[in-house]
mmCIF file of N, CA and C in Angstrom:
data_model
loop_
_atom_site.group_PDB
_atom_site.id
_atom_site.type_symbol
_atom_site.label_atom_id
_atom_site.label_comp_id
_atom_site.label_asym_id
_atom_site.label_seq_id
_atom_site.Cartn_x
_atom_site.Cartn_y
_atom_site.Cartn_z
ATOM 1 N N GLN Q 961 118.122 112.981 86.288
ATOM 2 C CA GLN Q 961 118.328 112.069 87.408
ATOM 3 C C GLN Q 961 117.817 110.669 87.105
ATOM 4 N N LEU Q 962 116.940 110.542 86.131
ATOM 5 C CA LEU Q 962 116.467 109.240 85.695
ATOM 6 C C LEU Q 962 117.003 108.951 84.326
ATOM 7 N N GLN Q 963 117.445 107.760 84.119
ATOM 8 C CA GLN Q 963 117.882 107.283 82.782
ATOM 9 C C GLN Q 963 117.180 106.058 82.462
ATOM 10 N N ALA Q 964 116.420 106.071 81.329
ATOM 11 C CA ALA Q 964 115.751 104.901 80.836
ATOM 12 C C ALA Q 964 116.468 104.370 79.640
ATOM 13 N N PHE Q 965 116.709 103.017 79.639
ATOM 14 C CA PHE Q 965 117.356 102.407 78.518
ATOM 15 C C PHE Q 965 116.956 100.981 78.409
ATOM 16 N N GLY Q 966 117.329 100.345 77.308
ATOM 17 C CA GLY Q 966 116.988 98.940 77.072
ATOM 18 C C GLY Q 966 116.071 98.718 75.952
ATOM 19 N N GLY Q 967 115.584 99.767 75.295
ATOM 20 C CA GLY Q 967 114.660 99.620 74.139
ATOM 21 C C GLY Q 967 115.397 99.021 72.939
ATOM 22 N N GLY Q 968 114.630 98.735 71.938
ATOM 23 C CA GLY Q 968 115.219 98.227 70.700
ATOM 24 C C GLY Q 968 114.153 97.777 69.728
ATOM 25 N N LEU Q 969 114.615 97.127 68.673
ATOM 26 C CA LEU Q 969 113.732 96.583 67.635
ATOM 27 C C LEU Q 969 113.703 95.048 67.810
ATOM 28 N N VAL Q 970 112.464 94.535 68.034
ATOM 29 C CA VAL Q 970 112.320 93.119 68.229
ATOM 30 C C VAL Q 970 111.119 92.648 67.381
ATOM 31 N N GLN Q 971 110.991 91.285 67.346
ATOM 32 C CA GLN Q 971 109.869 90.764 66.597
ATOM 33 C C GLN Q 971 108.775 90.381 67.583
ATOM 34 N N ALA Q 972 107.581 90.277 67.069
ATOM 35 C CA ALA Q 972 106.448 89.929 67.901
ATOM 36 C C ALA Q 972 106.728 88.587 68.621
ATOM 37 N N GLY Q 973 106.417 88.562 69.895
ATOM 38 C CA GLY Q 973 106.693 87.348 70.732
ATOM 39 C C GLY Q 973 107.952 87.415 71.457
ATOM 40 N N ASP Q 974 108.879 88.333 71.114
ATOM 41 C CA ASP Q 974 110.113 88.453 71.772
ATOM 42 C C ASP Q 974 110.005 89.157 73.101
ATOM 43 N N SER Q 975 111.102 89.268 73.806
ATOM 44 C CA SER Q 975 111.164 89.953 75.111
ATOM 45 C C SER Q 975 112.168 91.038 75.116
ATOM 46 N N LEU Q 976 111.945 92.029 75.967
ATOM 47 C CA LEU Q 976 112.895 93.094 76.255
ATOM 48 C C LEU Q 976 112.784 93.422 77.730
ATOM 49 N N ARG Q 977 113.912 93.903 78.282
ATOM 50 C CA ARG Q 977 113.872 94.425 79.673
ATOM 51 C C ARG Q 977 114.371 95.886 79.647
ATOM 52 N N LEU Q 978 113.519 96.723 80.065
ATOM 53 C CA LEU Q 978 113.806 98.179 80.174
ATOM 54 C C LEU Q 978 114.352 98.459 81.602
ATOM 55 N N SER Q 979 115.281 99.339 81.701
ATOM 56 C CA SER Q 979 115.837 99.754 82.972
ATOM 57 C C SER Q 979 115.612 101.248 83.149
ATOM 58 N N CYS Q 980 115.427 101.563 84.439
ATOM 59 C CA CYS Q 980 115.264 103.009 84.808
ATOM 60 C C CYS Q 980 116.200 103.223 86.001
ATOM 61 N N ALA Q 981 117.324 103.891 85.741
ATOM 62 C CA ALA Q 981 118.354 104.096 86.764
ATOM 63 C C ALA Q 981 118.273 105.484 87.323
ATOM 64 N N VAL Q 982 118.349 105.581 88.640
ATOM 65 C CA VAL Q 982 118.496 106.920 89.289
ATOM 66 C C VAL Q 982 119.939 107.161 89.504
ATOM 67 N N SER Q 983 120.407 108.310 89.026
ATOM 68 C CA SER Q 983 121.842 108.547 89.143
ATOM 69 C C SER Q 983 122.026 109.994 89.571
ATOM 70 N N GLY Q 984 123.190 110.218 90.171
ATOM 71 C CA GLY Q 984 123.601 111.563 90.464
ATOM 72 C C GLY Q 984 122.839 112.262 91.570
ATOM 73 N N SER Q 985 122.140 111.498 92.396
ATOM 74 C CA SER Q 985 121.350 112.181 93.452
ATOM 75 C C SER Q 985 121.121 111.229 94.574
ATOM 76 N N THR Q 986 120.496 111.660 95.621
ATOM 77 C CA THR Q 986 120.141 110.844 96.737
ATOM 78 C C THR Q 986 118.663 110.434 96.699
ATOM 79 N N LEU Q 987 118.065 110.646 95.495
ATOM 80 C CA LEU Q 987 116.640 110.366 95.369
ATOM 81 C C LEU Q 987 116.413 108.874 95.529
ATOM 82 N N ILE Q 988 115.509 108.499 96.419
ATOM 83 C CA ILE Q 988 115.042 107.130 96.556
ATOM 84 C C ILE Q 988 113.555 107.185 96.423
ATOM 85 N N PRO Q 989 113.064 106.930 95.228
ATOM 86 C CA PRO Q 989 111.620 107.081 95.020
ATOM 87 C C PRO Q 989 110.829 105.969 95.654
ATOM 88 N N TYR Q 990 109.671 106.319 96.220
ATOM 89 C CA TYR Q 990 108.760 105.381 96.750
ATOM 90 C C TYR Q 990 107.864 104.761 95.638
ATOM 91 N N THR Q 991 107.722 105.528 94.577
ATOM 92 C CA THR Q 991 106.901 104.988 93.459
ATOM 93 C C THR Q 991 107.654 105.238 92.155
ATOM 94 N N VAL Q 992 107.748 104.179 91.340
ATOM 95 C CA VAL Q 992 108.315 104.301 90.035
ATOM 96 C C VAL Q 992 107.291 103.838 89.025
ATOM 97 N N GLY Q 993 107.107 104.563 88.012
ATOM 98 C CA GLY Q 993 106.143 104.201 86.981
ATOM 99 C C GLY Q 993 106.730 104.178 85.600
ATOM 100 N N TRP Q 994 106.141 103.389 84.735
ATOM 101 C CA TRP Q 994 106.459 103.367 83.304
ATOM 102 C C TRP Q 994 105.219 103.850 82.510
ATOM 103 N N PHE Q 995 105.518 104.725 81.587
ATOM 104 C CA PHE Q 995 104.481 105.195 80.673
ATOM 105 C C PHE Q 995 104.987 104.969 79.247
ATOM 106 N N ARG Q 996 104.114 105.006 78.274
ATOM 107 C CA ARG Q 996 104.527 104.876 76.878
ATOM 108 C C ARG Q 996 103.667 105.807 75.999
ATOM 109 N N GLN Q 997 104.331 106.189 74.924
ATOM 110 C CA GLN Q 997 103.625 107.066 73.916
ATOM 111 C C GLN Q 997 103.775 106.464 72.548
ATOM 112 N N ALA Q 998 102.731 105.978 72.025
ATOM 113 C CA ALA Q 998 102.758 105.407 70.677
ATOM 114 C C ALA Q 998 102.592 106.548 69.649
ATOM 115 N N PRO Q 999 103.004 106.293 68.419
ATOM 116 C CA PRO Q 999 102.892 107.346 67.405
ATOM 117 C C PRO Q 999 101.459 107.860 67.247
ATOM 118 N N GLY Q 1000 101.273 109.152 67.308
ATOM 119 C CA GLY Q 1000 99.977 109.742 67.178
ATOM 120 C C GLY Q 1000 99.088 109.619 68.307
ATOM 121 N N LYS Q 1001 99.592 109.141 69.477
ATOM 122 C CA LYS Q 1001 98.743 108.958 70.644
ATOM 123 C C LYS Q 1001 99.304 109.681 71.846
ATOM 124 N N GLU Q 1002 98.508 109.886 72.831
ATOM 125 C CA GLU Q 1002 98.966 110.497 74.031
ATOM 126 C C GLU Q 1002 99.729 109.485 74.886
ATOM 127 N N ARG Q 1003 100.568 110.037 75.764
ATOM 128 C CA ARG Q 1003 101.298 109.161 76.650
ATOM 129 C C ARG Q 1003 100.364 108.500 77.645
ATOM 130 N N ALA Q 1004 100.599 107.179 77.913
ATOM 131 C CA ALA Q 1004 99.681 106.403 78.714
ATOM 132 C C ALA Q 1004 100.406 105.597 79.766
ATOM 133 N N PHE Q 1005 99.738 105.304 80.790
ATOM 134 C CA PHE Q 1005 100.310 104.530 81.894
ATOM 135 C C PHE Q 1005 100.493 103.108 81.487
ATOM 136 N N VAL Q 1006 101.625 102.485 81.910
ATOM 137 C CA VAL Q 1006 101.846 101.095 81.623
ATOM 138 C C VAL Q 1006 101.904 100.242 82.903
ATOM 139 N N ALA Q 1007 102.792 100.715 83.859
ATOM 140 C CA ALA Q 1007 102.964 99.909 85.074
ATOM 141 C C ALA Q 1007 103.541 100.825 86.173
ATOM 142 N N ALA Q 1008 103.402 100.421 87.395
ATOM 143 C CA ALA Q 1008 104.003 101.155 88.483
ATOM 144 C C ALA Q 1008 104.311 100.188 89.625
ATOM 145 N N ILE Q 1009 105.346 100.508 90.410
ATOM 146 C CA ILE Q 1009 105.659 99.765 91.584
ATOM 147 C C ILE Q 1009 105.820 100.741 92.749
ATOM 148 N N ARG Q 1010 105.161 100.412 93.828
ATOM 149 C CA ARG Q 1010 105.091 101.298 94.980
ATOM 150 C C ARG Q 1010 105.688 100.598 96.194
ATOM 151 N N TRP Q 1011 106.698 101.186 96.790
ATOM 152 C CA TRP Q 1011 107.399 100.586 97.892
ATOM 153 C C TRP Q 1011 106.779 101.124 99.212
ATOM 154 N N SER Q 1012 106.388 100.126 100.038
ATOM 155 C CA SER Q 1012 105.720 100.513 101.319
ATOM 156 C C SER Q 1012 106.707 100.512 102.492
ATOM 157 N N GLY Q 1013 107.981 100.166 102.201
ATOM 158 C CA GLY Q 1013 108.942 100.054 103.259
ATOM 159 C C GLY Q 1013 109.329 98.593 103.459
ATOM 160 N N GLY Q 1014 110.522 98.351 103.995
ATOM 161 C CA GLY Q 1014 110.987 97.001 104.146
ATOM 162 C C GLY Q 1014 111.012 96.303 102.799
ATOM 163 N N GLY Q 1015 110.524 95.097 102.737
ATOM 164 C CA GLY Q 1015 110.460 94.380 101.425
ATOM 165 C C GLY Q 1015 109.114 94.320 100.869
ATOM 166 N N VAL Q 1016 108.231 95.275 101.140
ATOM 167 C CA VAL Q 1016 106.848 95.238 100.706
ATOM 168 C C VAL Q 1016 106.659 96.172 99.511
ATOM 169 N N TYR Q 1017 106.187 95.588 98.459
ATOM 170 C CA TYR Q 1017 105.935 96.261 97.215
ATOM 171 C C TYR Q 1017 104.514 96.045 96.718
ATOM 172 N N SER Q 1018 103.976 96.946 95.961
ATOM 173 C CA SER Q 1018 102.730 96.778 95.250
ATOM 174 C C SER Q 1018 103.008 97.082 93.783
ATOM 175 N N GLN Q 1019 102.510 96.225 92.920
ATOM 176 C CA GLN Q 1019 102.679 96.445 91.454
ATOM 177 C C GLN Q 1019 101.368 96.639 90.830
ATOM 178 N N PHE Q 1020 101.329 97.559 89.828
ATOM 179 C CA PHE Q 1020 100.076 97.855 89.132
ATOM 180 C C PHE Q 1020 100.338 97.895 87.638
ATOM 181 N N TYR Q 1021 99.359 97.455 86.867
ATOM 182 C CA TYR Q 1021 99.526 97.308 85.492
ATOM 183 C C TYR Q 1021 98.277 97.788 84.735
ATOM 184 N N THR Q 1022 98.465 98.356 83.513
ATOM 185 C CA THR Q 1022 97.315 98.644 82.700
ATOM 186 C C THR Q 1022 96.867 97.232 82.127
ATOM 187 N N ASP Q 1023 95.612 97.118 81.840
ATOM 188 C CA ASP Q 1023 95.051 95.816 81.500
ATOM 189 C C ASP Q 1023 95.731 95.185 80.271
ATOM 190 N N SER Q 1024 96.168 95.949 79.291
ATOM 191 C CA SER Q 1024 96.725 95.418 78.078
ATOM 192 C C SER Q 1024 98.053 94.711 78.265
ATOM 193 N N VAL Q 1025 98.715 94.896 79.402
ATOM 194 C CA VAL Q 1025 100.030 94.321 79.621
ATOM 195 C C VAL Q 1025 100.048 93.311 80.751
ATOM 196 N N LYS Q 1026 98.929 93.153 81.432
ATOM 197 C CA LYS Q 1026 98.858 92.208 82.523
ATOM 198 C C LYS Q 1026 99.167 90.790 82.050
ATOM 199 N N GLY Q 1027 100.031 90.077 82.824
ATOM 200 C CA GLY Q 1027 100.405 88.763 82.392
ATOM 201 C C GLY Q 1027 101.593 88.707 81.439
ATOM 202 N N ARG Q 1028 101.929 89.844 80.856
ATOM 203 C CA ARG Q 1028 103.058 89.874 79.957
ATOM 204 C C ARG Q 1028 104.236 90.710 80.433
ATOM 205 N N PHE Q 1029 103.943 91.825 81.155
ATOM 206 C CA PHE Q 1029 104.947 92.680 81.663
ATOM 207 C C PHE Q 1029 105.087 92.513 83.158
ATOM 208 N N THR Q 1030 106.275 92.704 83.683
ATOM 209 C CA THR Q 1030 106.537 92.636 85.082
ATOM 210 C C THR Q 1030 107.435 93.815 85.510
ATOM 211 N N ILE Q 1031 107.012 94.590 86.443
ATOM 212 C CA ILE Q 1031 107.808 95.683 86.951
ATOM 213 C C ILE Q 1031 108.451 95.236 88.273
ATOM 214 N N SER Q 1032 109.716 95.657 88.440
ATOM 215 C CA SER Q 1032 110.438 95.307 89.665
ATOM 216 C C SER Q 1032 111.454 96.414 89.960
ATOM 217 N N ARG Q 1033 112.106 96.356 91.065
ATOM 218 C CA ARG Q 1033 113.151 97.257 91.408
ATOM 219 C C ARG Q 1033 114.250 96.636 92.218
ATOM 220 N N ASP Q 1034 115.430 97.176 92.125
ATOM 221 C CA ASP Q 1034 116.569 96.767 92.894
ATOM 222 C C ASP Q 1034 117.033 97.949 93.694
ATOM 223 N N HIS Q 1035 116.810 97.921 95.004
ATOM 224 C CA HIS Q 1035 117.184 99.094 95.810
ATOM 225 C C HIS Q 1035 118.679 99.329 95.899
ATOM 226 N N ALA Q 1036 119.409 98.233 95.873
ATOM 227 C CA ALA Q 1036 120.870 98.388 95.953
ATOM 228 C C ALA Q 1036 121.432 99.148 94.767
ATOM 229 N N LYS Q 1037 120.800 98.929 93.603
ATOM 230 C CA LYS Q 1037 121.237 99.643 92.409
ATOM 231 C C LYS Q 1037 120.396 100.884 92.120
ATOM 232 N N ASN Q 1038 119.400 101.128 92.913
ATOM 233 C CA ASN Q 1038 118.481 102.220 92.752
ATOM 234 C C ASN Q 1038 117.964 102.260 91.311
ATOM 235 N N THR Q 1039 117.548 101.055 90.852
ATOM 236 C CA THR Q 1039 117.104 100.883 89.487
ATOM 237 C C THR Q 1039 115.792 100.123 89.480
ATOM 238 N N ALA Q 1040 114.923 100.504 88.580
ATOM 239 C CA ALA Q 1040 113.662 99.786 88.356
ATOM 240 C C ALA Q 1040 113.687 99.174 86.978
ATOM 241 N N TYR Q 1041 112.954 98.100 86.809
ATOM 242 C CA TYR Q 1041 112.948 97.361 85.572
ATOM 243 C C TYR Q 1041 111.546 97.113 85.065
ATOM 244 N N LEU Q 1042 111.434 96.949 83.755
ATOM 245 C CA LEU Q 1042 110.184 96.551 83.154
ATOM 246 C C LEU Q 1042 110.506 95.453 82.232
ATOM 247 N N GLN Q 1043 110.213 94.224 82.704
ATOM 248 C CA GLN Q 1043 110.397 93.035 81.854
ATOM 249 C C GLN Q 1043 109.203 92.877 80.981
ATOM 250 N N MET Q 1044 109.386 92.898 79.688
ATOM 251 C CA MET Q 1044 108.308 92.773 78.717
ATOM 252 C C MET Q 1044 108.436 91.499 77.921
ATOM 253 N N ASN Q 1045 107.459 90.640 78.078
ATOM 254 C CA ASN Q 1045 107.449 89.358 77.361
ATOM 255 C C ASN Q 1045 106.268 89.353 76.396
ATOM 256 N N SER Q 1046 106.337 88.394 75.446
ATOM 257 C CA SER Q 1046 105.291 88.266 74.486
ATOM 258 C C SER Q 1046 104.908 89.588 73.841
ATOM 259 N N LEU Q 1047 105.876 90.279 73.411
ATOM 260 C CA LEU Q 1047 105.648 91.641 72.860
ATOM 261 C C LEU Q 1047 104.797 91.560 71.582
ATOM 262 N N LYS Q 1048 103.989 92.588 71.452
ATOM 263 C CA LYS Q 1048 103.055 92.694 70.297
ATOM 264 C C LYS Q 1048 103.360 93.971 69.552
ATOM 265 N N PRO Q 1049 103.035 94.077 68.277
ATOM 266 C CA PRO Q 1049 103.238 95.282 67.508
ATOM 267 C C PRO Q 1049 102.594 96.498 68.190
ATOM 268 N N GLU Q 1050 101.487 96.290 68.823
ATOM 269 C CA GLU Q 1050 100.792 97.437 69.528
ATOM 270 C C GLU Q 1050 101.555 97.913 70.777
ATOM 271 N N ASP Q 1051 102.585 97.236 71.161
ATOM 272 C CA ASP Q 1051 103.460 97.693 72.263
ATOM 273 C C ASP Q 1051 104.491 98.714 71.774
ATOM 274 N N THR Q 1052 104.557 98.898 70.482
ATOM 275 C CA THR Q 1052 105.491 99.857 69.903
ATOM 276 C C THR Q 1052 105.197 101.250 70.432
ATOM 277 N N ALA Q 1053 106.259 101.852 71.012
ATOM 278 C CA ALA Q 1053 106.078 103.157 71.594
ATOM 279 C C ALA Q 1053 107.406 103.644 72.172
ATOM 280 N N VAL Q 1054 107.468 104.897 72.562
ATOM 281 C CA VAL Q 1054 108.558 105.410 73.371
ATOM 282 C C VAL Q 1054 108.166 105.184 74.781
ATOM 283 N N TYR Q 1055 109.009 104.539 75.552
ATOM 284 C CA TYR Q 1055 108.741 104.186 76.944
ATOM 285 C C TYR Q 1055 109.493 105.174 77.843
ATOM 286 N N TYR Q 1056 108.727 105.718 78.830
ATOM 287 C CA TYR Q 1056 109.335 106.664 79.762
ATOM 288 C C TYR Q 1056 109.214 106.098 81.172
ATOM 289 N N CYS Q 1057 110.202 106.285 81.975
ATOM 290 C CA CYS Q 1057 110.088 105.998 83.408
ATOM 291 C C CYS Q 1057 109.940 107.262 84.178
ATOM 292 N N ALA Q 1058 109.243 107.172 85.273
ATOM 293 C CA ALA Q 1058 108.973 108.346 86.125
ATOM 294 C C ALA Q 1058 109.103 107.931 87.602
ATOM 295 N N ALA Q 1059 109.412 108.875 88.456
ATOM 296 C CA ALA Q 1059 109.607 108.554 89.868
ATOM 297 C C ALA Q 1059 108.952 109.593 90.758
ATOM 298 N N ALA Q 1060 108.453 109.184 91.881
ATOM 299 C CA ALA Q 1060 107.923 110.110 92.857
ATOM 300 C C ALA Q 1060 108.438 109.740 94.229
ATOM 301 N N GLN Q 1061 108.618 110.747 95.049
ATOM 302 C CA GLN Q 1061 109.097 110.492 96.381
ATOM 303 C C GLN Q 1061 107.975 110.142 97.362
ATOM 304 N N ASN Q 1062 106.766 110.019 96.909
ATOM 305 C CA ASN Q 1062 105.665 109.623 97.700
ATOM 306 C C ASN Q 1062 105.132 108.262 97.298
ATOM 307 N N ARG Q 1063 104.379 107.621 98.212
ATOM 308 C CA ARG Q 1063 103.670 106.368 97.870
ATOM 309 C C ARG Q 1063 102.369 106.816 97.212
ATOM 310 N N LEU Q 1064 102.419 106.805 95.868
ATOM 311 C CA LEU Q 1064 101.317 107.379 95.097
ATOM 312 C C LEU Q 1064 100.075 106.470 95.158
ATOM 313 N N ILE Q 1065 98.939 107.155 95.374
ATOM 314 C CA ILE Q 1065 97.641 106.519 95.163
ATOM 315 C C ILE Q 1065 97.276 106.625 93.650
ATOM 316 N N GLY Q 1066 97.548 107.810 93.135
ATOM 317 C CA GLY Q 1066 97.291 108.058 91.694
ATOM 318 C C GLY Q 1066 98.476 107.703 90.850
ATOM 319 N N TYR Q 1067 98.938 106.465 90.948
ATOM 320 C CA TYR Q 1067 100.193 106.045 90.280
ATOM 321 C C TYR Q 1067 100.038 106.054 88.756
ATOM 322 N N SER Q 1068 98.830 106.057 88.248
ATOM 323 C CA SER Q 1068 98.619 106.072 86.774
ATOM 324 C C SER Q 1068 98.549 107.471 86.189
ATOM 325 N N ARG Q 1069 98.623 108.444 87.025
ATOM 326 C CA ARG Q 1069 98.559 109.842 86.574
ATOM 327 C C ARG Q 1069 99.934 110.438 86.427
ATOM 328 N N GLU Q 1070 100.215 110.973 85.223
ATOM 329 C CA GLU Q 1070 101.506 111.606 84.957
ATOM 330 C C GLU Q 1070 101.798 112.719 85.876
ATOM 331 N N ASP Q 1071 100.832 113.521 86.225
ATOM 332 C CA ASP Q 1071 101.094 114.736 87.058
ATOM 333 C C ASP Q 1071 101.485 114.403 88.489
ATOM 334 N N GLN Q 1072 101.423 113.131 88.901
ATOM 335 C CA GLN Q 1072 101.782 112.765 90.258
ATOM 336 C C GLN Q 1072 103.340 112.535 90.405
ATOM 337 N N TYR Q 1073 104.024 112.458 89.273
ATOM 338 C CA TYR Q 1073 105.441 112.077 89.296
ATOM 339 C C TYR Q 1073 106.314 113.338 89.189
ATOM 340 N N ASN Q 1074 107.360 113.378 89.949
ATOM 341 C CA ASN Q 1074 108.263 114.526 90.033
ATOM 342 C C ASN Q 1074 109.446 114.510 89.024
ATOM 343 N N TYR Q 1075 109.827 113.244 88.701
ATOM 344 C CA TYR Q 1075 111.017 113.052 87.871
ATOM 345 C C TYR Q 1075 110.699 112.158 86.664
ATOM 346 N N TRP Q 1076 111.371 112.486 85.576
ATOM 347 C CA TRP Q 1076 111.093 111.726 84.318
ATOM 348 C C TRP Q 1076 112.408 111.380 83.664
ATOM 349 N N GLY Q 1077 112.462 110.215 83.065
ATOM 350 C CA GLY Q 1077 113.619 109.866 82.237
ATOM 351 C C GLY Q 1077 113.349 110.368 80.809
ATOM 352 N N GLN Q 1078 114.339 110.111 79.928
ATOM 353 C CA GLN Q 1078 114.326 110.717 78.599
ATOM 354 C C GLN Q 1078 113.561 109.838 77.599
ATOM 355 N N GLY Q 1079 113.196 108.672 77.897
ATOM 356 C CA GLY Q 1079 112.444 107.858 76.925
ATOM 357 C C GLY Q 1079 113.359 106.867 76.212
ATOM 358 N N THR Q 1080 112.861 105.701 75.923
ATOM 359 C CA THR Q 1080 113.605 104.713 75.110
ATOM 360 C C THR Q 1080 112.617 104.069 74.151
ATOM 361 N N GLN Q 1081 113.021 103.964 72.923
ATOM 362 C CA GLN Q 1081 112.118 103.467 71.859
ATOM 363 C C GLN Q 1081 112.055 101.915 71.881
ATOM 364 N N VAL Q 1082 110.835 101.442 71.828
ATOM 365 C CA VAL Q 1082 110.614 100.002 71.656
ATOM 366 C C VAL Q 1082 109.789 99.844 70.348
ATOM 367 N N THR Q 1083 110.284 99.072 69.458
ATOM 368 C CA THR Q 1083 109.636 98.797 68.205
ATOM 369 C C THR Q 1083 109.427 97.286 68.048
ATOM 370 N N VAL Q 1084 108.244 96.878 67.888
ATOM 371 C CA VAL Q 1084 107.943 95.477 67.744
ATOM 372 C C VAL Q 1084 107.346 95.224 66.312
ATOM 373 N N SER Q 1085 108.072 94.403 65.577
ATOM 374 C CA SER Q 1085 107.634 94.181 64.178
ATOM 375 C C SER Q 1085 106.786 92.891 64.180
ATOM 376 N N SER Q 1086 105.867 92.822 63.238
ATOM 377 C CA SER Q 1086 104.992 91.684 63.115
ATOM 378 C C SER Q 1086 105.584 90.609 62.268
#
């Protein structure tokens, strides 16, 4: 139900925008998160956006991406985005999007999400 795409190979300092599209269902998640798994490491939280209803959103980020990454969503397209600017080699990882039908308090915890995308590779060369 979730499709993550937009990864690629870029140089340090470049930008990428990842997309997470909900398809084939009536799922309208209240929380969408992005996680990443670098080689040899566990999957880790990157960012989340929580919809409170109407046009009210809350965005959350792990410290290492604050000021560089921006999470957003388009309800009309039922798609969430992760705009990644000023990419660094340490951002290299497989990026996964996840969705939950609740307004998560524990948005950084993998076990809080019900749906997962397949992952998209982001490689940043120095």
